[in-house]
Short mmCIF file of C-alpha atoms (C1' of nucleotides) in Angstrom, two decimals:
data_model
loop_
_atom_site.label_atom_id
_atom_site.label_comp_id
_atom_site.label_asym_id
_atom_site.label_seq_id
_atom_site.Cartn_x
_atom_site.Cartn_y
_atom_site.Cartn_z
CA MET I 28 -0.13 -0.02 0.39
CA THR I 29 1.18 3.37 -1.08
CA THR I 30 0.90 6.16 2.16
CA HIS I 31 -1.06 9.11 2.05
CA SER I 32 2.10 11.13 2.77
CA ARG I 33 3.60 9.54 -0.54
CA ARG I 34 0.62 10.29 -2.66
CA ALA I 35 0.81 13.69 -1.20
CA TYR I 36 4.22 14.17 -2.19
CA GLU I 37 3.74 12.98 -6.04
CA GLU I 38 0.21 15.04 -6.20
CA ILE I 39 2.00 18.30 -4.62
CA ARG I 40 4.77 17.86 -6.89
CA ARG I 41 2.64 17.24 -10.13
CA LEU I 42 0.87 20.33 -9.30
CA ILE I 43 4.31 22.48 -8.73
CA LEU I 44 5.71 21.41 -11.84
CA VAL I 45 2.58 21.68 -13.94
CA ARG I 46 2.54 25.17 -12.35
CA GLU I 47 -1.13 25.01 -11.32
CA ILE I 48 0.56 26.45 -7.73
CA PRO I 49 2.19 29.59 -8.61
CA SER I 50 5.52 30.20 -7.21
CA ASP I 51 4.64 33.96 -5.87
CA GLU I 52 1.49 32.66 -3.67
CA PRO I 53 1.75 31.04 -0.19
CA ILE I 54 0.18 27.29 -0.04
CA SER I 55 -1.20 26.62 3.07
CA GLU I 56 -0.93 22.97 4.70
CA ARG I 57 -4.45 23.51 5.45
CA GLY I 58 -5.72 24.56 1.96
CA LEU I 59 -3.99 21.51 0.65
CA SER I 60 -5.18 19.26 3.15
CA GLU I 61 -8.42 20.20 2.09
CA ARG I 62 -7.83 20.34 -1.50
CA LEU I 63 -6.83 16.82 -1.43
CA GLY I 64 -8.76 15.32 1.16
CA LEU I 65 -6.01 14.38 3.31
CA GLY I 66 -5.30 15.27 7.25
CA ARG I 67 -2.41 18.04 7.80
CA THR I 68 0.16 15.53 8.92
CA PRO I 69 0.88 13.48 5.77
CA ILE I 70 0.78 17.05 3.93
CA ARG I 71 3.23 18.00 6.18
CA GLU I 72 5.62 14.98 5.49
CA ALA I 73 5.19 15.59 1.92
CA LEU I 74 6.06 19.20 2.10
CA LYS I 75 9.38 18.23 4.33
CA ASP I 76 10.24 16.21 1.38
CA LEU I 77 9.53 18.45 -1.23
CA GLU I 78 11.41 21.51 0.97
CA ARG I 79 14.39 18.96 1.11
CA ASP I 80 14.13 18.20 -2.64
CA GLY I 81 14.38 22.12 -3.00
CA LEU I 82 11.00 22.58 -4.70
CA ILE I 83 9.66 24.85 -1.99
CA GLU I 84 10.63 27.03 0.83
CA VAL I 85 8.82 27.14 4.38
CA SER I 86 8.78 30.54 6.08
CA PRO I 87 7.47 29.79 9.63
CA ARG I 88 4.29 31.34 10.24
CA ARG I 89 4.24 33.27 7.21
CA GLY I 90 3.57 30.71 4.73
CA THR I 91 4.83 28.20 1.94
CA PHE I 92 6.21 29.07 -1.17
CA VAL I 93 7.10 27.21 -4.40
CA ARG I 94 10.79 27.99 -4.77
CA ARG I 95 11.83 30.39 -7.37
CA LEU I 96 15.02 29.45 -9.04
CA SER I 97 17.62 32.17 -9.84
CA LEU I 98 19.86 31.78 -12.34
CA ALA I 99 22.77 31.28 -9.77
CA ASP I 100 20.53 28.49 -8.56
CA LEU I 101 20.47 26.88 -11.87
CA ARG I 102 24.36 27.32 -12.04
CA ASP I 103 24.65 25.58 -8.51
CA ILE I 104 22.40 22.72 -9.55
CA TYR I 105 24.27 22.04 -13.05
CA GLU I 106 27.66 22.24 -10.97
CA VAL I 107 26.35 19.85 -8.15
CA ARG I 108 25.20 17.69 -11.47
CA MET I 109 28.46 17.88 -13.01
CA GLY I 110 30.18 16.34 -9.50
CA LEU I 111 27.34 13.65 -9.42
CA GLU I 112 27.37 12.36 -12.81
CA GLY I 113 30.91 13.20 -13.30
CA ILE I 114 31.48 10.59 -10.84
CA ALA I 115 29.01 8.35 -11.98
CA ALA I 116 30.28 8.50 -15.45
CA PHE I 117 33.69 7.84 -14.24
CA LEU I 118 32.61 4.89 -12.52
CA ALA I 119 30.27 3.42 -15.25
CA ALA I 120 33.58 3.76 -17.43
CA ALA I 121 35.65 2.00 -15.06
CA ARG I 122 33.61 -0.86 -14.26
CA GLY I 123 32.15 -1.20 -18.29
CA PRO I 124 29.01 -0.29 -19.48
CA THR I 125 25.84 -2.23 -18.72
CA SER I 126 23.94 -3.59 -21.71
CA GLN I 127 21.12 -1.39 -21.03
CA LEU I 128 23.36 1.67 -21.45
CA LEU I 129 24.82 -0.05 -24.65
CA SER I 130 20.94 -0.01 -25.92
CA PHE I 131 21.19 3.34 -26.10
CA GLU I 132 23.94 3.61 -28.71
CA GLU I 133 21.67 2.49 -31.74
CA LYS I 134 19.07 4.63 -30.61
CA PHE I 135 21.29 7.82 -30.69
CA GLU I 136 22.69 6.94 -33.90
CA LYS I 137 19.21 5.95 -35.31
CA LEU I 138 18.14 9.89 -34.03
CA LEU I 139 21.15 11.45 -35.71
CA ASP I 140 20.28 10.30 -39.13
CA ASP I 141 16.35 10.91 -38.81
CA PRO I 142 16.08 14.88 -38.33
CA SER I 143 12.17 14.78 -38.15
CA SER I 144 12.00 13.12 -35.00
CA GLU I 145 9.94 14.52 -32.19
CA LEU I 146 11.93 17.27 -29.68
CA LEU I 147 10.18 15.43 -26.89
CA THR I 148 10.92 12.43 -27.69
CA ILE I 149 14.55 13.20 -27.88
CA GLN I 150 14.30 14.90 -24.74
CA LYS I 151 12.75 11.97 -22.83
CA LEU I 152 15.32 9.71 -24.09
CA GLY I 153 18.11 11.97 -22.84
CA TRP I 154 17.11 11.94 -19.54
CA ASP I 155 16.80 8.30 -19.69
CA PHE I 156 20.37 8.27 -20.77
CA HIS I 157 21.22 10.26 -17.69
CA ASP I 158 19.27 7.71 -15.19
CA ALA I 159 21.25 4.81 -16.97
CA ILE I 160 24.30 6.14 -16.15
CA TYR I 161 23.43 6.57 -12.57
CA GLU I 162 22.53 2.91 -12.68
CA ALA I 163 25.77 1.69 -14.43
CA ALA I 164 27.78 3.38 -11.73
CA GLY I 165 26.20 1.04 -9.13
CA ASN I 166 26.33 3.24 -6.34
CA ARG I 167 23.07 3.43 -4.33
CA GLU I 168 23.86 6.87 -2.68
CA LEU I 169 24.48 8.47 -5.93
CA LEU I 170 20.95 7.18 -6.74
CA ARG I 171 19.17 8.33 -3.92
CA LEU I 172 20.88 11.97 -4.60
CA ASN I 173 20.10 12.02 -8.54
CA THR I 174 16.20 12.08 -7.44
CA GLY I 175 16.17 15.34 -5.70
CA LEU I 176 18.18 17.16 -8.40
CA ARG I 177 15.85 15.67 -11.22
CA ASN I 178 12.95 17.20 -9.33
CA GLN I 179 14.87 20.72 -8.91
CA ILE I 180 15.81 20.68 -12.46
CA GLY I 181 12.24 19.79 -13.72
CA LEU I 182 11.33 23.12 -11.71
CA THR I 183 13.04 25.20 -14.61
CA MET I 184 12.40 22.82 -17.54
CA GLU I 185 8.90 22.53 -17.50
CA LEU I 186 8.04 26.12 -17.75
CA PRO I 187 8.58 27.04 -21.21
CA ARG I 188 8.23 24.59 -24.03
CA HIS I 189 11.11 26.48 -25.27
CA HIS I 190 13.00 23.88 -26.94
CA ASP I 191 15.99 25.16 -28.47
CA HIS I 192 15.90 22.75 -31.75
CA ASP I 193 19.48 23.26 -32.58
CA ARG I 194 20.66 22.67 -28.66
CA VAL I 195 18.32 19.55 -28.49
CA ARG I 196 19.79 17.88 -31.55
CA ALA I 197 23.43 18.75 -30.26
CA THR I 198 22.87 16.95 -27.23
CA VAL I 199 22.28 13.35 -28.93
CA ALA I 200 25.78 14.14 -30.34
CA GLU I 201 27.40 14.92 -26.54
CA HIS I 202 25.63 11.67 -25.35
CA LEU I 203 26.53 9.83 -27.79
CA LYS I 204 30.12 10.87 -27.13
CA ILE I 205 29.85 10.09 -23.33
CA LEU I 206 28.67 6.74 -24.41
CA ARG I 207 31.45 5.76 -26.39
CA ALA I 208 33.77 7.01 -23.72
CA ILE I 209 31.98 4.62 -21.24
CA LYS I 210 32.16 1.61 -23.71
CA ALA I 211 35.91 2.34 -24.50
CA MET I 212 35.96 2.23 -20.50
CA ASP I 213 37.67 5.46 -20.19
CA PRO I 214 36.86 7.08 -16.88
CA GLU I 215 38.67 10.35 -17.65
CA GLY I 216 37.00 10.61 -21.12
CA ALA I 217 33.87 10.04 -19.78
CA GLN I 218 34.23 12.65 -17.06
CA ARG I 219 35.17 14.92 -19.11
CA ALA I 220 32.67 14.52 -21.86
CA ILE I 221 29.65 14.90 -19.31
CA TYR I 222 31.33 18.00 -18.08
CA GLN I 223 31.44 19.57 -21.29
CA HIS I 224 27.89 18.42 -22.11
CA LEU I 225 26.64 19.81 -18.93
CA SER I 226 28.60 23.04 -19.23
CA ASN I 227 26.99 23.59 -22.84
CA ALA I 228 23.26 22.56 -21.25
CA LEU I 229 23.57 24.90 -18.67
CA SER I 230 24.91 27.91 -21.16
CA ALA I 231 21.59 27.08 -23.22
CA GLY I 232 19.70 27.04 -20.02
CA ALA I 233 20.69 30.13 -18.83
CA GLN I 234 19.84 31.74 -22.41
CA ILE I 235 16.38 30.59 -21.97
CA PHE I 236 16.12 31.69 -18.50
CA SER I 237 17.39 35.36 -18.96
CA LYS I 238 14.53 35.80 -21.59
CA PHE I 239 12.34 35.26 -18.78
CA GLU I 240 13.29 37.84 -16.23
CA MET T 86 14.12 30.27 19.07
CA THR T 87 15.05 27.16 17.97
CA THR T 88 12.40 24.88 17.43
CA HIS T 89 11.83 21.49 19.20
CA SER T 90 12.31 19.54 15.82
CA ARG T 91 15.69 21.15 15.48
CA ARG T 92 16.35 20.13 19.04
CA ALA T 93 15.15 16.81 18.86
CA TYR T 94 17.15 16.28 15.65
CA GLU T 95 20.51 17.30 17.24
CA GLU T 96 19.85 15.18 20.30
CA ILE T 97 19.08 12.01 18.61
CA ARG T 98 21.71 12.57 15.74
CA ARG T 99 24.11 12.73 19.01
CA LEU T 100 22.64 9.66 20.68
CA ILE T 101 23.37 7.90 17.76
CA LEU T 102 26.94 8.83 16.93
CA VAL T 103 27.91 8.57 20.64
CA ARG T 104 26.22 4.98 20.29
CA GLU T 105 24.05 5.46 23.36
CA ILE T 106 21.31 4.11 20.86
CA PRO T 107 22.58 0.57 19.54
CA SER T 108 22.27 0.04 16.08
CA ASP T 109 20.27 -3.37 16.59
CA GLU T 110 17.42 -2.31 18.49
CA PRO T 111 14.23 -0.75 17.43
CA ILE T 112 13.62 2.70 18.58
CA SER T 113 10.03 3.87 18.81
CA GLU T 114 8.77 7.54 18.07
CA ARG T 115 7.03 7.32 21.59
CA GLY T 116 10.02 6.15 23.66
CA LEU T 117 12.42 8.97 22.09
CA SER T 118 9.06 11.23 22.75
CA GLU T 119 9.32 10.51 26.44
CA ARG T 120 12.86 10.36 27.01
CA LEU T 121 13.25 14.03 25.25
CA GLY T 122 9.96 15.20 26.80
CA LEU T 123 8.71 16.44 23.53
CA GLY T 124 5.92 15.31 21.43
CA ARG T 125 5.76 12.83 18.86
CA THR T 126 5.56 15.46 16.09
CA PRO T 127 8.89 17.22 16.34
CA ILE T 128 10.47 13.77 16.87
CA ARG T 129 8.78 12.37 13.72
CA GLU T 130 10.41 15.12 11.88
CA ALA T 131 13.69 14.71 13.17
CA LEU T 132 13.41 11.16 12.25
CA LYS T 133 12.46 12.01 8.80
CA ASP T 134 15.82 14.11 8.52
CA LEU T 135 17.64 11.34 10.05
CA GLU T 136 16.42 8.82 7.62
CA ARG T 137 17.30 11.40 4.58
CA ASP T 138 20.50 11.99 6.02
CA GLY T 139 20.96 8.20 5.93
CA LEU T 140 21.39 7.63 9.66
CA ILE T 141 18.34 5.58 10.40
CA GLU T 142 15.96 3.40 8.49
CA VAL T 143 12.40 3.49 9.06
CA SER T 144 10.25 0.04 8.44
CA PRO T 145 6.56 0.85 8.59
CA ARG T 146 4.96 -0.76 11.82
CA ARG T 147 8.34 -2.61 12.26
CA GLY T 148 10.24 -0.08 13.73
CA THR T 149 13.08 2.41 13.21
CA PHE T 150 16.50 1.27 13.42
CA VAL T 151 20.12 2.98 13.61
CA ARG T 152 21.55 2.38 10.03
CA ARG T 153 24.40 -0.06 9.80
CA LEU T 154 27.01 0.55 7.54
CA SER T 155 28.40 -2.09 5.17
CA LEU T 156 31.60 -1.83 3.46
CA ALA T 157 29.64 -1.55 0.13
CA ASP T 158 27.86 1.56 1.92
CA LEU T 159 31.26 2.97 3.01
CA ARG T 160 32.75 2.82 -0.48
CA ASP T 161 29.35 4.17 -1.83
CA ILE T 162 29.54 7.20 0.40
CA TYR T 163 33.34 7.80 -0.46
CA GLU T 164 32.49 8.13 -4.06
CA VAL T 165 29.88 10.41 -3.75
CA ARG T 166 32.39 12.31 -1.86
CA MET T 167 34.55 12.07 -4.86
CA GLY T 168 32.05 13.27 -6.75
CA LEU T 169 30.97 16.31 -4.50
CA GLU T 170 34.39 17.38 -3.13
CA GLY T 171 36.21 16.82 -6.67
CA ILE T 172 33.85 19.14 -8.13
CA ALA T 173 34.04 21.79 -5.15
CA ALA T 174 37.94 21.70 -5.33
CA PHE T 175 37.72 22.19 -9.07
CA LEU T 176 35.53 24.91 -8.29
CA ALA T 177 37.68 26.38 -5.50
CA ALA T 178 40.67 26.41 -7.75
CA ALA T 179 38.86 28.02 -10.77
CA ARG T 180 37.76 30.72 -8.71
CA GLY T 181 40.97 31.19 -6.66
CA PRO T 182 41.02 30.43 -2.86
CA THR T 183 39.74 32.05 -0.45
CA SER T 184 41.71 33.57 2.44
CA GLN T 185 40.21 31.21 4.74
CA LEU T 186 41.58 28.54 2.75
CA LEU T 187 44.95 30.01 2.59
CA SER T 188 45.34 30.22 6.26
CA PHE T 189 45.60 26.22 6.52
CA GLU T 190 49.05 26.23 4.34
CA GLU T 191 50.39 27.58 7.39
CA LYS T 192 49.11 24.98 9.88
CA PHE T 193 49.38 21.80 7.48
CA GLU T 194 53.32 23.01 7.30
CA LYS T 195 53.65 23.43 11.10
CA LEU T 196 52.23 19.80 11.76
CA LEU T 197 54.51 18.30 9.49
CA ASP T 198 57.42 19.50 11.32
CA ASP T 199 55.81 18.99 14.81
CA PRO T 200 55.49 15.13 14.75
CA SER T 201 54.51 15.31 18.48
CA SER T 202 51.09 16.76 17.78
CA GLU T 203 47.72 15.19 18.82
CA LEU T 204 45.89 13.05 16.21
CA LEU T 205 42.42 14.33 17.11
CA THR T 206 43.56 18.06 16.46
CA ILE T 207 44.93 16.88 13.28
CA GLN T 208 41.89 14.91 12.48
CA LYS T 209 39.53 18.11 13.25
CA LEU T 210 41.68 20.28 11.22
CA GLY T 211 41.33 18.28 8.48
CA TRP T 212 37.55 17.87 8.84
CA ASP T 213 37.72 21.80 8.87
CA PHE T 214 39.60 22.10 5.71
CA HIS T 215 37.14 19.87 3.93
CA ASP T 216 34.52 22.15 4.79
CA ALA T 217 36.90 25.06 3.74
CA ILE T 218 36.81 23.76 0.06
CA TYR T 219 32.98 23.28 0.04
CA GLU T 220 32.86 27.06 1.05
CA ALA T 221 35.51 28.40 -1.17
CA ALA T 222 33.48 26.55 -4.14
CA GLY T 223 30.75 29.09 -3.75
CA ASN T 224 27.69 26.90 -4.15
CA ARG T 225 25.00 26.56 -1.67
CA GLU T 226 23.51 23.12 -3.14
CA LEU T 227 27.03 21.64 -2.59
CA LEU T 228 26.90 22.91 1.01
CA ARG T 229 23.40 21.60 1.62
CA LEU T 230 24.26 18.04 0.37
CA ASN T 231 27.61 17.88 2.26
CA THR T 232 25.92 18.20 5.78
CA GLY T 233 24.03 14.59 4.90
CA LEU T 234 27.21 13.15 3.93
CA ARG T 235 29.13 14.18 7.10
CA ASN T 236 26.89 12.76 9.06
CA GLN T 237 27.12 9.45 7.49
CA ILE T 238 30.60 9.35 7.51
CA GLY T 239 30.60 10.06 11.39
CA LEU T 240 28.42 7.06 11.58
CA THR T 241 31.22 4.92 10.55
CA MET T 242 34.35 7.15 12.23
CA GLU T 243 33.33 7.68 15.58
CA LEU T 244 33.11 4.08 16.41
CA PRO T 245 36.71 3.24 17.22
CA ARG T 246 39.55 5.36 18.19
CA HIS T 247 41.25 3.40 15.69
CA HIS T 248 43.51 6.25 14.31
CA ASP T 249 46.06 4.71 12.44
CA HIS T 250 48.98 6.79 13.36
CA ASP T 251 50.74 6.98 9.80
CA ARG T 252 47.58 7.04 7.79
CA VAL T 253 46.37 10.31 9.80
CA ARG T 254 49.97 11.71 9.22
CA ALA T 255 49.87 11.11 5.37
CA THR T 256 46.38 12.82 5.40
CA VAL T 257 48.10 16.25 6.36
CA ALA T 258 50.64 15.92 3.37
CA GLU T 259 47.68 15.13 1.16
CA HIS T 260 45.52 18.17 2.27
CA LEU T 261 48.70 20.15 1.44
CA LYS T 262 48.81 18.88 -1.87
CA ILE T 263 45.27 19.74 -2.49
CA LEU T 264 45.72 23.21 -1.14
CA ARG T 265 48.78 24.13 -3.28
CA ALA T 266 46.72 23.21 -6.45
CA ILE T 267 43.90 25.53 -5.52
CA LYS T 268 46.24 27.93 -4.65
CA ALA T 269 48.01 27.43 -8.18
CA MET T 270 44.27 27.80 -9.47
CA ASP T 271 44.69 24.16 -11.21
CA PRO T 272 41.16 22.80 -11.44
CA GLU T 273 42.44 19.24 -12.83
CA GLY T 274 45.12 19.17 -10.36
CA ALA T 275 42.68 19.81 -7.39
CA GLN T 276 40.57 17.43 -8.28
CA ARG T 277 43.07 14.80 -8.91
CA ALA T 278 44.63 15.28 -5.54
CA ILE T 279 41.23 14.97 -3.56
CA TYR T 280 40.33 11.94 -5.71
CA GLN T 281 43.90 10.46 -4.55
CA HIS T 282 43.13 11.84 -0.82
CA LEU T 283 39.74 10.09 -0.77
CA SER T 284 40.53 6.90 -2.34
CA ASN T 285 43.58 6.51 0.04
CA ALA T 286 41.14 7.22 2.97
CA LEU T 287 38.79 5.06 2.03
CA SER T 288 41.41 2.26 1.68
CA ALA T 289 42.33 3.00 5.25
CA GLY T 290 38.84 3.32 6.23
CA ALA T 291 38.22 -0.15 4.86
CA GLN T 292 40.96 -2.05 6.65
CA ILE T 293 39.67 -0.67 10.00
CA PHE T 294 36.13 -1.65 9.01
CA SER T 295 37.07 -5.16 8.06
CA LYS T 296 38.88 -5.49 11.61
CA PHE T 297 35.60 -5.36 13.01
CA GLU T 298 33.35 -7.38 10.89
"C1'" DG K 233 -4.55 63.24 5.34
"C1'" DT K 234 -1.16 60.31 7.96
"C1'" DC K 235 0.57 57.83 11.04
"C1'" DA K 236 0.50 54.64 15.19
"C1'" DT K 237 -1.52 51.27 17.20
"C1'" DA K 238 -4.19 47.55 18.80
"C1'" DC K 239 -6.72 43.90 17.09
"C1'" DC K 240 -7.59 39.53 14.20
"C1'" DA K 241 -7.14 36.43 10.84
"C1'" DT K 242 -3.88 32.98 9.27
"C1'" DT K 243 0.06 30.60 9.37
"C1'" DG K 244 3.39 26.76 10.88
"C1'" DG K 245 4.66 24.22 15.29
"C1'" DT K 246 2.79 21.05 18.82
"C1'" DA K 247 0.81 17.36 21.54
"C1'" DT K 248 -2.11 13.42 21.40
"C1'" DA K 249 -6.07 10.51 20.43
"C1'" DC K 250 -7.23 6.74 17.23
"C1'" DC K 251 -6.49 3.39 13.59
"C1'" DA K 252 -4.32 -0.13 10.87
"C1'" DG K 253 -0.58 -3.58 10.31
"C1'" DT K 254 3.04 -6.43 12.41
"C1'" DA K 255 5.09 -10.11 15.28
"C1'" DA K 256 5.91 -12.57 19.02
"C1'" DG K 257 3.96 -15.48 22.92
"C1'" DG K 258 1.01 -18.35 24.50
"C1'" DC K 259 -2.93 -21.35 23.94
"C1'" DT K 260 -5.02 -25.37 22.09
"C1'" DA K 261 -5.33 -29.51 19.24
"C1'" DA K 262 -3.17 -33.01 17.13
"C1'" DT Z 29 5.92 -32.70 22.37
"C1'" DT Z 30 4.76 -29.91 18.72
"C1'" DA Z 31 2.31 -27.75 14.89
"C1'" DG Z 32 -0.39 -23.82 14.19
"C1'" DC Z 33 -3.60 -20.45 15.06
"C1'" DC Z 34 -5.15 -16.46 17.86
"C1'" DT Z 35 -4.70 -13.17 21.01
"C1'" DT Z 36 -2.47 -9.07 22.54
"C1'" DA Z 37 1.05 -5.39 22.92
"C1'" DC Z 38 3.02 -2.25 20.05
"C1'" DT Z 39 4.65 0.14 15.95
"C1'" DG Z 40 4.05 3.76 12.66
"C1'" DG Z 41 0.47 6.20 9.96
"C1'" DT Z 42 -3.24 9.75 10.38
"C1'" DA Z 43 -6.16 13.33 11.84
"C1'" DT Z 44 -6.96 16.89 14.58
"C1'" DA Z 45 -7.42 20.47 18.43
"C1'" DC Z 46 -4.71 23.81 20.43
"C1'" DC Z 47 -0.61 26.95 20.57
"C1'" DA Z 48 2.44 31.07 19.36
"C1'" DA Z 49 3.87 34.40 16.20
"C1'" DT Z 50 3.26 37.05 11.99
"C1'" DG Z 51 1.53 40.56 9.13
"C1'" DG Z 52 -2.40 42.81 7.38
"C1'" DT Z 53 -6.09 45.76 8.64
"C1'" DA Z 54 -9.21 48.93 10.63
"C1'" DT Z 55 -9.67 52.68 13.81
"C1'" DG Z 56 -8.67 56.45 16.08
"C1'" DA Z 57 -5.45 60.41 17.53
"C1'" DC Z 58 -3.11 64.26 15.50
#
DNA sequence: GTCATACCATTGGTATACCAGTAAGGCTAA
DNA sequence: TTAGCCTTACTGGTATACCAATGGTATGAC
């Protein structure tokens, strides 16, 4: 059985990412409690987790707000990703690729050949690829920390359907480069490749971001 | 005012690290509630945080237990540290050392000259140095993630006063190497140095650990 | 009109009663 | 004696009543 807390977490998270809960308006525990038809306790537990994941900020006695990410926050998050995914790629390369990871090679190559493919599909595949790297690292702590980061990034990425066409395509090539380094069991190379990739992604993200401010 | 939840967190954490709460016995929320003279709510909040920090494990309706780290867990934690502290050192080197960080150079050199110094003092200084690197990276997310890891490591480190004399001394030289790379604004070098350092620390830790199993 | 103040609605923090699930120990039947 | 069920005590999960602090607003003095 899934607990109420868990369901509350999922639902509130969804409401935030879909922007049904605006970032400038306080959300009260009682309001959510009523809205979701649950007591305050599971709501509080969910909010606690969301705060830990960096999705909301609680100001005691003032209110709870959806976190509004600054450009600096975005940079911070990406730097952390470099650290975490860098070591993940390093480890994955050191122990050799999983079969799951290898299965991405063909898909990426197909995407490069076929320029008509859906941007969303590509993007989804990219996320899966990143997760697969974490998996291949064989480190449970790493896996645990990944989740929180993913949610935070979602906070910035859902907002616009501002896909930069060229950028999305470029990522495929970058992913392929990472994958090949892991396949070649070249830890440093894999790490370098993912650093480069995330650095590029941050630049692109920052550009989109600044258009919104 | 510091909230009850906060105080509960600190106190329970202390009780765990000092091993006043054994790892094989369940600890109940009600027991802690009574012991600390607080309601169950702040206790639950504290336990939630402790679980998040990897210090305890909650089995619904069975009990809450102090987490018992396996050697694999220890390795996982150190690998995460490599990721996080690696990028921290990288960033610190890229932006140049803080004055706080530089102040460690003299202290380390003094320690190398004076072989009579207290092992505990050296060790404490080492922890402070690692924290200073995080600070120097200028990244708040990194700082946040550091805390959780520190607690987990405490879980393994408090246990024995099993200081390996030679190992502790060796760390000073390794710290100095890291510091100098940051000072020279050599990101890759700093990262390499900290990888090496943590890798050595893990080996030493694993050795002590295995003696206990 | 403006500023100070006192009140009040609303927030998160806390304590606690109650619920549901678990497992261990004793009791019963073979 | 032993296998198996069933009671019971205890766990964490949930709902909710109450508390203290905050900030907006209405009111009244100037």
